[in-house]
Amino acid sequence: MTQQPSPTQDAASAAKPAGARERATMEDVAHLAGVSLKSVSRVVNREPHVSDTLRAKVEAAIAALSFVPDTAARSLAGSRTFIVGLLFDNPSPNYTMKIQSGVYRACVEQQYHLRIDNIESDRPHAEVEAQLDAIVRNSRCDGFILTPPLTDNIQVLAFLERRNIRYARIAPNSELGRSPCVAIDDAAAGALVARRLWNLGHRRLGVVSGPPLHRAGDRRRTGFLAAIRELDPAVVVAEADGLFSFESGIAAGADLLARDPRPTAIFATNDDSAAGVMVACGRAGLRVPHDISLCGFDDSWVAKSVWPYLTTVYQPIEEMGYVAASLLIDRGETGERQVMLGFHLVERDSLAPPS
């Protein structure tokens, strides 16, 4: 049986006279949808307060005409560049790659371009300001996505606000209402690890912290310590400083293993440093998990590139990037500003009861 063309397809054909240019325009969409050019522009530019009826009409016409918005025209019409900036100051390559992947996916869906820059936020105040100024002048971004530790850097936030530049944050520690943001409950995740190690029978515990400026890492540590104090206030947890890097994990692991008494279980607040702790265990002639149980955080590719495979907390890093970009591009259309995502413990081979 021959399929009959839909009314929209018939109208689309009629809207394009013989000899007309092949590429549909916004005028063609407006004519087919029976709405004004301004209405089409509002739908295409994802402006707020557009009715569902109007959006459905315009999107049906766009589909029928295979209309592809012109980025330059959209920019002129909406005072936007359709470029999103992603700012990093994070030593973990796995984390940055996953965030980048999520942000890029959102940009492709919304027909935005992505620009990536790095800021050394531990530099003197004037140098940080100069880095930000150069990025803003050269990027022409509609807004920026801030990743830890930039998410809680007051200097960065104040700079963007002075310039009236929109931003969204990933895993901020405070002032959640200051901007659109996405996070997990890092403290609860740290507590989850503490209870799991406790239930296995471990009472001599160690923790490897994150960089001083990385508040999400500090929340994981704080949640871990608070849960242990709740279980038994008399237990003292050994602590060593880490920087979320493989090398710092080796140093922190060697520090903890030299303590007396030596911990029977160690929680590293990211997978890179946990892998370093595993190396330190091997150098000391200790086996994981027979002599030392070990847990990381992130569930990155690192967790399955070491042996034994690493038990770790899964956080949806790529999804966090996607949500942050969507919140930034959305411009408040949905009214959603703070999004909390879930986490869970992924048990592999690096945990066992103490021997």
Coordinates of C-alpha atoms in Angstrom, one line a residue:
M1 CA 0.0 0.0 0.0
T2 CA 1.4 3.4 -0.9
Q3 CA 1.9 5.7 2.1
Q4 CA 0.2 9.0 1.8
P5 CA 2.1 12.2 2.7
S6 CA 1.2 13.9 5.9
P7 CA -0.5 17.3 5.9
T8 CA 2.7 18.9 7.2
Q9 CA 4.7 17.3 4.4
D10 CA 2.2 18.6 1.9
A11 CA 2.4 22.0 3.4
A12 CA 6.2 21.9 3.4
S13 CA 6.2 21.0 -0.3
A14 CA 3.8 23.9 -1.0
A15 CA 5.9 26.3 1.0
K16 CA 8.8 25.7 -1.3
P17 CA 8.0 26.8 -4.9
A18 CA 9.8 25.2 -7.8
G19 CA 13.3 26.7 -8.2
A20 CA 13.5 27.9 -4.6
R21 CA 16.8 27.6 -2.8
E22 CA 17.4 24.1 -1.4
R23 CA 18.2 25.2 2.2
A24 CA 15.1 26.2 4.3
T25 CA 15.2 29.5 6.1
M26 CA 13.5 30.8 9.2
E27 CA 11.0 32.6 7.0
D28 CA 10.0 29.2 5.5
V29 CA 9.6 27.8 9.0
A30 CA 7.4 30.7 10.0
H31 CA 5.3 30.5 6.9
L32 CA 4.7 26.7 7.3
A33 CA 4.0 27.0 11.1
G34 CA 1.7 29.9 10.6
V35 CA 3.5 32.0 13.2
S36 CA 5.7 35.1 13.2
L37 CA 9.4 35.1 12.4
K38 CA 10.0 36.4 16.0
S39 CA 8.2 33.3 17.3
V40 CA 10.4 31.0 15.3
S41 CA 13.5 32.9 16.6
R42 CA 12.3 32.4 20.2
V43 CA 11.9 28.7 19.8
V44 CA 15.2 28.2 17.9
N45 CA 17.1 30.3 20.6
R46 CA 15.4 28.4 23.4
E47 CA 14.1 31.5 25.0
P48 CA 12.0 31.2 28.2
H49 CA 8.2 31.5 28.4
V50 CA 7.5 29.8 25.1
S51 CA 4.2 27.9 25.2
D52 CA 4.1 24.2 24.4
T53 CA 1.7 24.8 21.6
L54 CA 3.9 27.3 19.8
R55 CA 7.0 25.2 20.4
A56 CA 5.3 22.1 18.9
K57 CA 4.2 24.0 15.8
V58 CA 7.6 25.4 15.1
E59 CA 9.4 22.2 15.8
A60 CA 7.1 20.3 13.5
A61 CA 7.8 22.8 10.7
I62 CA 11.5 22.6 11.4
A63 CA 11.4 18.8 11.1
A64 CA 9.3 18.9 7.9
L65 CA 11.7 21.4 6.2
S66 CA 14.9 19.8 7.6
F67 CA 15.7 23.3 8.8
V68 CA 19.2 23.8 10.2
P69 CA 19.7 27.1 12.1
D70 CA 22.5 29.3 11.0
T71 CA 24.8 29.9 14.0
A72 CA 25.9 33.3 12.8
A73 CA 22.3 34.5 12.2
R74 CA 21.3 33.1 15.6
S75 CA 24.1 35.0 17.2
L76 CA 23.1 38.3 15.7
A77 CA 19.4 37.8 16.4
G78 CA 19.9 36.7 20.0
S79 CA 23.0 38.6 21.1
R80 CA 24.8 35.3 21.7
T81 CA 27.9 33.6 20.3
F82 CA 26.6 30.1 21.0
I83 CA 30.0 29.2 22.5
V84 CA 30.2 27.6 26.0
G85 CA 33.5 27.9 27.9
L86 CA 34.7 25.0 30.2
L87 CA 37.3 26.0 32.8
F88 CA 39.5 23.4 34.5
D89 CA 42.1 23.4 37.3
N90 CA 42.1 19.7 38.1
P91 CA 45.1 17.3 38.1
S92 CA 43.0 14.1 37.2
P93 CA 43.0 13.4 33.5
N94 CA 40.1 10.9 33.8
Y95 CA 37.9 13.5 35.6
T96 CA 38.6 16.2 33.0
M97 CA 38.0 13.9 30.1
K98 CA 34.6 12.7 31.4
I99 CA 33.4 16.2 32.3
Q100 CA 34.5 17.4 28.8
S101 CA 32.6 14.5 27.2
G102 CA 29.3 15.3 29.0
V103 CA 29.6 19.1 28.3
Y104 CA 30.3 18.4 24.6
R105 CA 27.3 16.1 24.3
A106 CA 25.0 18.9 25.6
C107 CA 26.6 21.4 23.3
V108 CA 26.1 19.2 20.3
E109 CA 22.4 18.7 21.2
Q110 CA 21.8 22.4 21.6
Q111 CA 24.0 23.4 18.6
Y112 CA 26.6 25.2 20.7
H113 CA 30.4 25.2 20.3
L114 CA 32.7 24.3 23.2
R115 CA 35.9 26.0 24.2
I116 CA 38.2 24.6 26.9
D117 CA 40.6 26.6 29.0
N118 CA 42.8 25.9 32.1
I119 CA 43.3 28.3 35.0
E120 CA 46.1 28.0 37.6
S121 CA 44.0 29.1 40.5
D122 CA 46.8 28.8 43.1
R123 CA 48.7 31.6 41.5
P124 CA 48.8 35.1 43.0
H125 CA 45.5 37.1 42.9
A126 CA 46.7 39.5 40.1
E127 CA 47.8 36.5 37.9
V128 CA 44.5 34.7 38.3
E129 CA 42.7 37.9 37.3
A130 CA 45.0 38.3 34.3
Q131 CA 44.3 34.7 33.2
L132 CA 40.5 35.2 33.5
D133 CA 40.6 38.5 31.6
A134 CA 42.6 37.0 28.7
I135 CA 40.1 34.1 28.5
V136 CA 37.0 36.4 28.5
R137 CA 38.5 38.7 25.9
N138 CA 39.6 36.0 23.5
S139 CA 36.7 33.5 23.9
R140 CA 33.5 35.5 23.4
C141 CA 31.7 32.8 25.3
D142 CA 28.0 33.1 26.3
G143 CA 28.9 31.6 29.7
F144 CA 31.3 29.3 31.5
I145 CA 31.1 26.0 33.3
L146 CA 33.3 25.9 36.4
T147 CA 34.8 22.6 37.7
P148 CA 36.4 22.0 41.1
P149 CA 38.3 23.7 42.7
L150 CA 37.2 26.8 40.6
T151 CA 33.6 26.2 41.6
D152 CA 34.4 27.6 45.1
N153 CA 37.0 30.2 44.1
I154 CA 35.5 33.5 45.3
Q155 CA 37.8 35.5 43.1
V156 CA 36.7 33.6 39.9
L157 CA 33.0 33.9 40.9
A158 CA 33.3 37.6 41.6
F159 CA 35.2 38.3 38.4
L160 CA 32.4 36.7 36.3
E161 CA 29.7 38.4 38.2
R162 CA 31.4 41.9 37.7
R163 CA 31.4 41.2 34.0
N164 CA 27.8 40.0 34.0
I165 CA 28.9 36.7 32.6
R166 CA 26.7 33.7 33.3
Y167 CA 28.2 30.5 34.8
A168 CA 27.2 27.1 36.1
R169 CA 29.2 25.1 38.7
I170 CA 30.0 21.5 39.1
A171 CA 30.2 20.2 42.7
P172 CA 30.3 23.5 44.6
N173 CA 30.7 23.4 48.4
S174 CA 28.8 26.5 49.4
E175 CA 26.3 29.2 48.2
L176 CA 24.5 26.7 46.0
G177 CA 21.9 29.3 45.2
R178 CA 24.6 31.6 43.8
S179 CA 24.4 30.0 40.3
P180 CA 23.0 26.9 38.5
C181 CA 24.9 23.9 39.8
V182 CA 25.1 20.1 39.8
A183 CA 26.6 17.9 42.5
I184 CA 26.5 14.7 44.5
D185 CA 26.5 14.4 48.3
D186 CA 30.2 13.8 48.7
A187 CA 30.0 13.7 52.5
A188 CA 27.4 10.9 52.4
A189 CA 29.5 9.1 49.9
G190 CA 32.5 9.3 52.2
A191 CA 30.3 8.0 55.0
L192 CA 29.2 5.1 52.8
V193 CA 32.8 4.0 52.5
A194 CA 33.4 4.3 56.2
R195 CA 30.5 2.1 57.1
R196 CA 31.5 -0.5 54.5
L197 CA 35.0 -0.8 55.9
W198 CA 33.7 -0.9 59.4
N199 CA 31.2 -3.7 58.6
L200 CA 34.1 -5.7 57.2
G201 CA 35.8 -5.5 60.6
H202 CA 38.4 -2.7 60.1
R203 CA 39.2 -0.6 63.1
R204 CA 42.7 0.7 62.1
L205 CA 41.8 3.1 59.2
G206 CA 43.6 5.6 57.0
V207 CA 42.4 8.3 54.6
V208 CA 44.2 10.1 51.8
S209 CA 42.8 13.6 51.4
G210 CA 42.6 15.7 48.2
P211 CA 44.1 19.1 47.2
P212 CA 43.6 21.8 49.8
L213 CA 41.5 23.9 47.4
H214 CA 39.3 21.0 46.3
R215 CA 36.3 21.2 48.5
A216 CA 34.5 18.1 47.1
G217 CA 37.5 16.0 48.2
D218 CA 37.4 17.6 51.6
R219 CA 33.7 16.7 51.9
R220 CA 34.5 13.1 51.2
R221 CA 37.1 13.1 53.9
T222 CA 34.8 14.9 56.4
G223 CA 32.0 12.5 55.8
F224 CA 34.3 9.5 56.2
L225 CA 35.7 10.8 59.5
A226 CA 32.2 11.8 60.8
A227 CA 30.8 8.3 60.2
I228 CA 33.8 6.7 62.0
R229 CA 33.3 9.0 65.0
E230 CA 29.6 8.1 65.1
L231 CA 30.5 4.4 65.0
D232 CA 33.2 4.7 67.7
P233 CA 34.5 8.0 69.0
A234 CA 37.6 6.3 70.3
V235 CA 38.9 5.3 66.9
V236 CA 41.6 7.5 65.5
V237 CA 41.9 7.7 61.7
A238 CA 45.4 8.2 60.3
E239 CA 45.5 10.9 57.7
A240 CA 47.9 11.8 54.9
D241 CA 47.8 14.6 52.4
G242 CA 47.2 13.9 48.7
L243 CA 46.8 16.0 45.6
F244 CA 44.4 13.7 43.6
S245 CA 47.4 12.5 41.6
F246 CA 49.1 9.1 41.2
E247 CA 52.4 10.4 42.5
S248 CA 50.9 12.0 45.5
G249 CA 49.1 8.7 46.2
I250 CA 52.4 6.9 46.3
A251 CA 53.8 9.4 48.9
A252 CA 50.6 9.4 51.0
G253 CA 50.5 5.6 50.9
A254 CA 54.1 5.3 52.1
D255 CA 53.3 7.8 54.9
L256 CA 50.3 5.8 56.1
L257 CA 52.0 2.4 55.9
A258 CA 54.9 3.7 58.0
R259 CA 52.5 4.5 60.9
D260 CA 52.4 2.4 64.1
P261 CA 50.0 0.8 64.2
R262 CA 49.6 0.4 60.4
P263 CA 46.1 0.8 59.0
T264 CA 44.4 -2.3 57.8
A265 CA 42.2 -0.3 55.4
I266 CA 42.7 3.0 53.5
F267 CA 40.2 5.3 51.8
A268 CA 41.7 7.5 49.0
T269 CA 39.5 10.3 48.0
N270 CA 40.0 9.7 44.3
D271 CA 41.0 6.8 42.1
D272 CA 44.3 8.3 40.9
S273 CA 45.7 8.6 44.4
A274 CA 44.2 5.2 45.3
A275 CA 46.3 3.6 42.5
G276 CA 49.3 5.4 44.0
V277 CA 48.6 3.9 47.4
M278 CA 48.4 0.4 45.8
V279 CA 51.9 1.0 44.4
A280 CA 53.1 2.0 47.9
C281 CA 51.7 -1.2 49.2
G282 CA 53.5 -3.3 46.6
R283 CA 56.8 -1.5 47.4
A284 CA 56.3 -2.3 51.1
G285 CA 55.7 -6.0 50.4
L286 CA 52.0 -5.8 51.3
R287 CA 49.2 -7.4 49.4
V288 CA 45.9 -5.8 48.5
P289 CA 43.4 -6.9 50.0
H290 CA 45.1 -9.6 52.1
D291 CA 47.2 -7.2 54.1
I292 CA 45.6 -3.8 53.2
S293 CA 42.0 -3.1 52.0
L294 CA 41.8 -0.1 49.7
C295 CA 38.9 2.0 48.4
G296 CA 39.0 4.9 45.9
F297 CA 36.5 7.4 44.5
D298 CA 35.1 8.2 41.0
D299 CA 34.9 4.8 39.4
S300 CA 37.3 6.0 36.7
W301 CA 39.1 3.8 34.1
V302 CA 42.0 3.7 36.7
A303 CA 39.9 1.5 38.9
K304 CA 40.1 -1.4 36.4
S305 CA 43.6 -0.7 35.1
V306 CA 45.2 -1.8 38.4
W307 CA 45.3 -5.3 40.0
P308 CA 43.4 -6.2 42.0
Y309 CA 40.6 -4.2 40.6
L310 CA 39.7 -1.2 42.8
T311 CA 36.6 -0.9 44.9
T312 CA 35.4 2.7 44.5
V313 CA 32.5 5.1 44.7
Y314 CA 30.8 5.8 41.4
Q315 CA 29.9 9.4 40.7
P316 CA 28.3 10.2 37.3
I317 CA 31.0 12.6 36.2
E318 CA 30.0 12.7 32.5
E319 CA 26.4 13.3 33.5
M320 CA 27.4 16.1 35.8
G321 CA 29.1 17.8 32.8
Y322 CA 26.0 17.3 30.7
V323 CA 23.7 18.7 33.3
A324 CA 25.9 21.7 34.0
A325 CA 26.0 22.6 30.3
S326 CA 22.3 22.1 30.0
L327 CA 21.6 24.4 33.0
L328 CA 23.9 27.1 31.5
I329 CA 22.4 26.9 28.0
D330 CA 18.8 26.7 29.4
R331 CA 19.0 30.3 30.7
G332 CA 16.5 29.6 33.4
E333 CA 13.8 28.3 31.0
T334 CA 12.9 25.4 33.2
G335 CA 13.5 27.2 36.5
E336 CA 15.8 24.4 37.7
R337 CA 19.0 25.7 39.3
Q338 CA 20.4 23.0 41.6
V339 CA 20.5 19.3 40.6
M340 CA 21.7 16.5 42.9
L341 CA 22.7 13.2 41.2
G342 CA 23.2 9.8 42.8
F343 CA 26.2 7.7 43.7
H344 CA 26.9 4.1 44.8
L345 CA 29.7 1.9 45.9
V346 CA 31.2 -0.4 43.2
E347 CA 32.8 -3.4 45.0
R348 CA 35.5 -5.2 43.2
D349 CA 38.6 -7.0 44.6
S350 CA 40.4 -4.5 46.8
L351 CA 38.4 -5.0 50.0
A352 CA 38.5 -7.9 52.5
P353 CA 38.1 -8.4 56.2
P354 CA 41.3 -7.6 58.2
S355 CA 43.7 -10.6 58.4

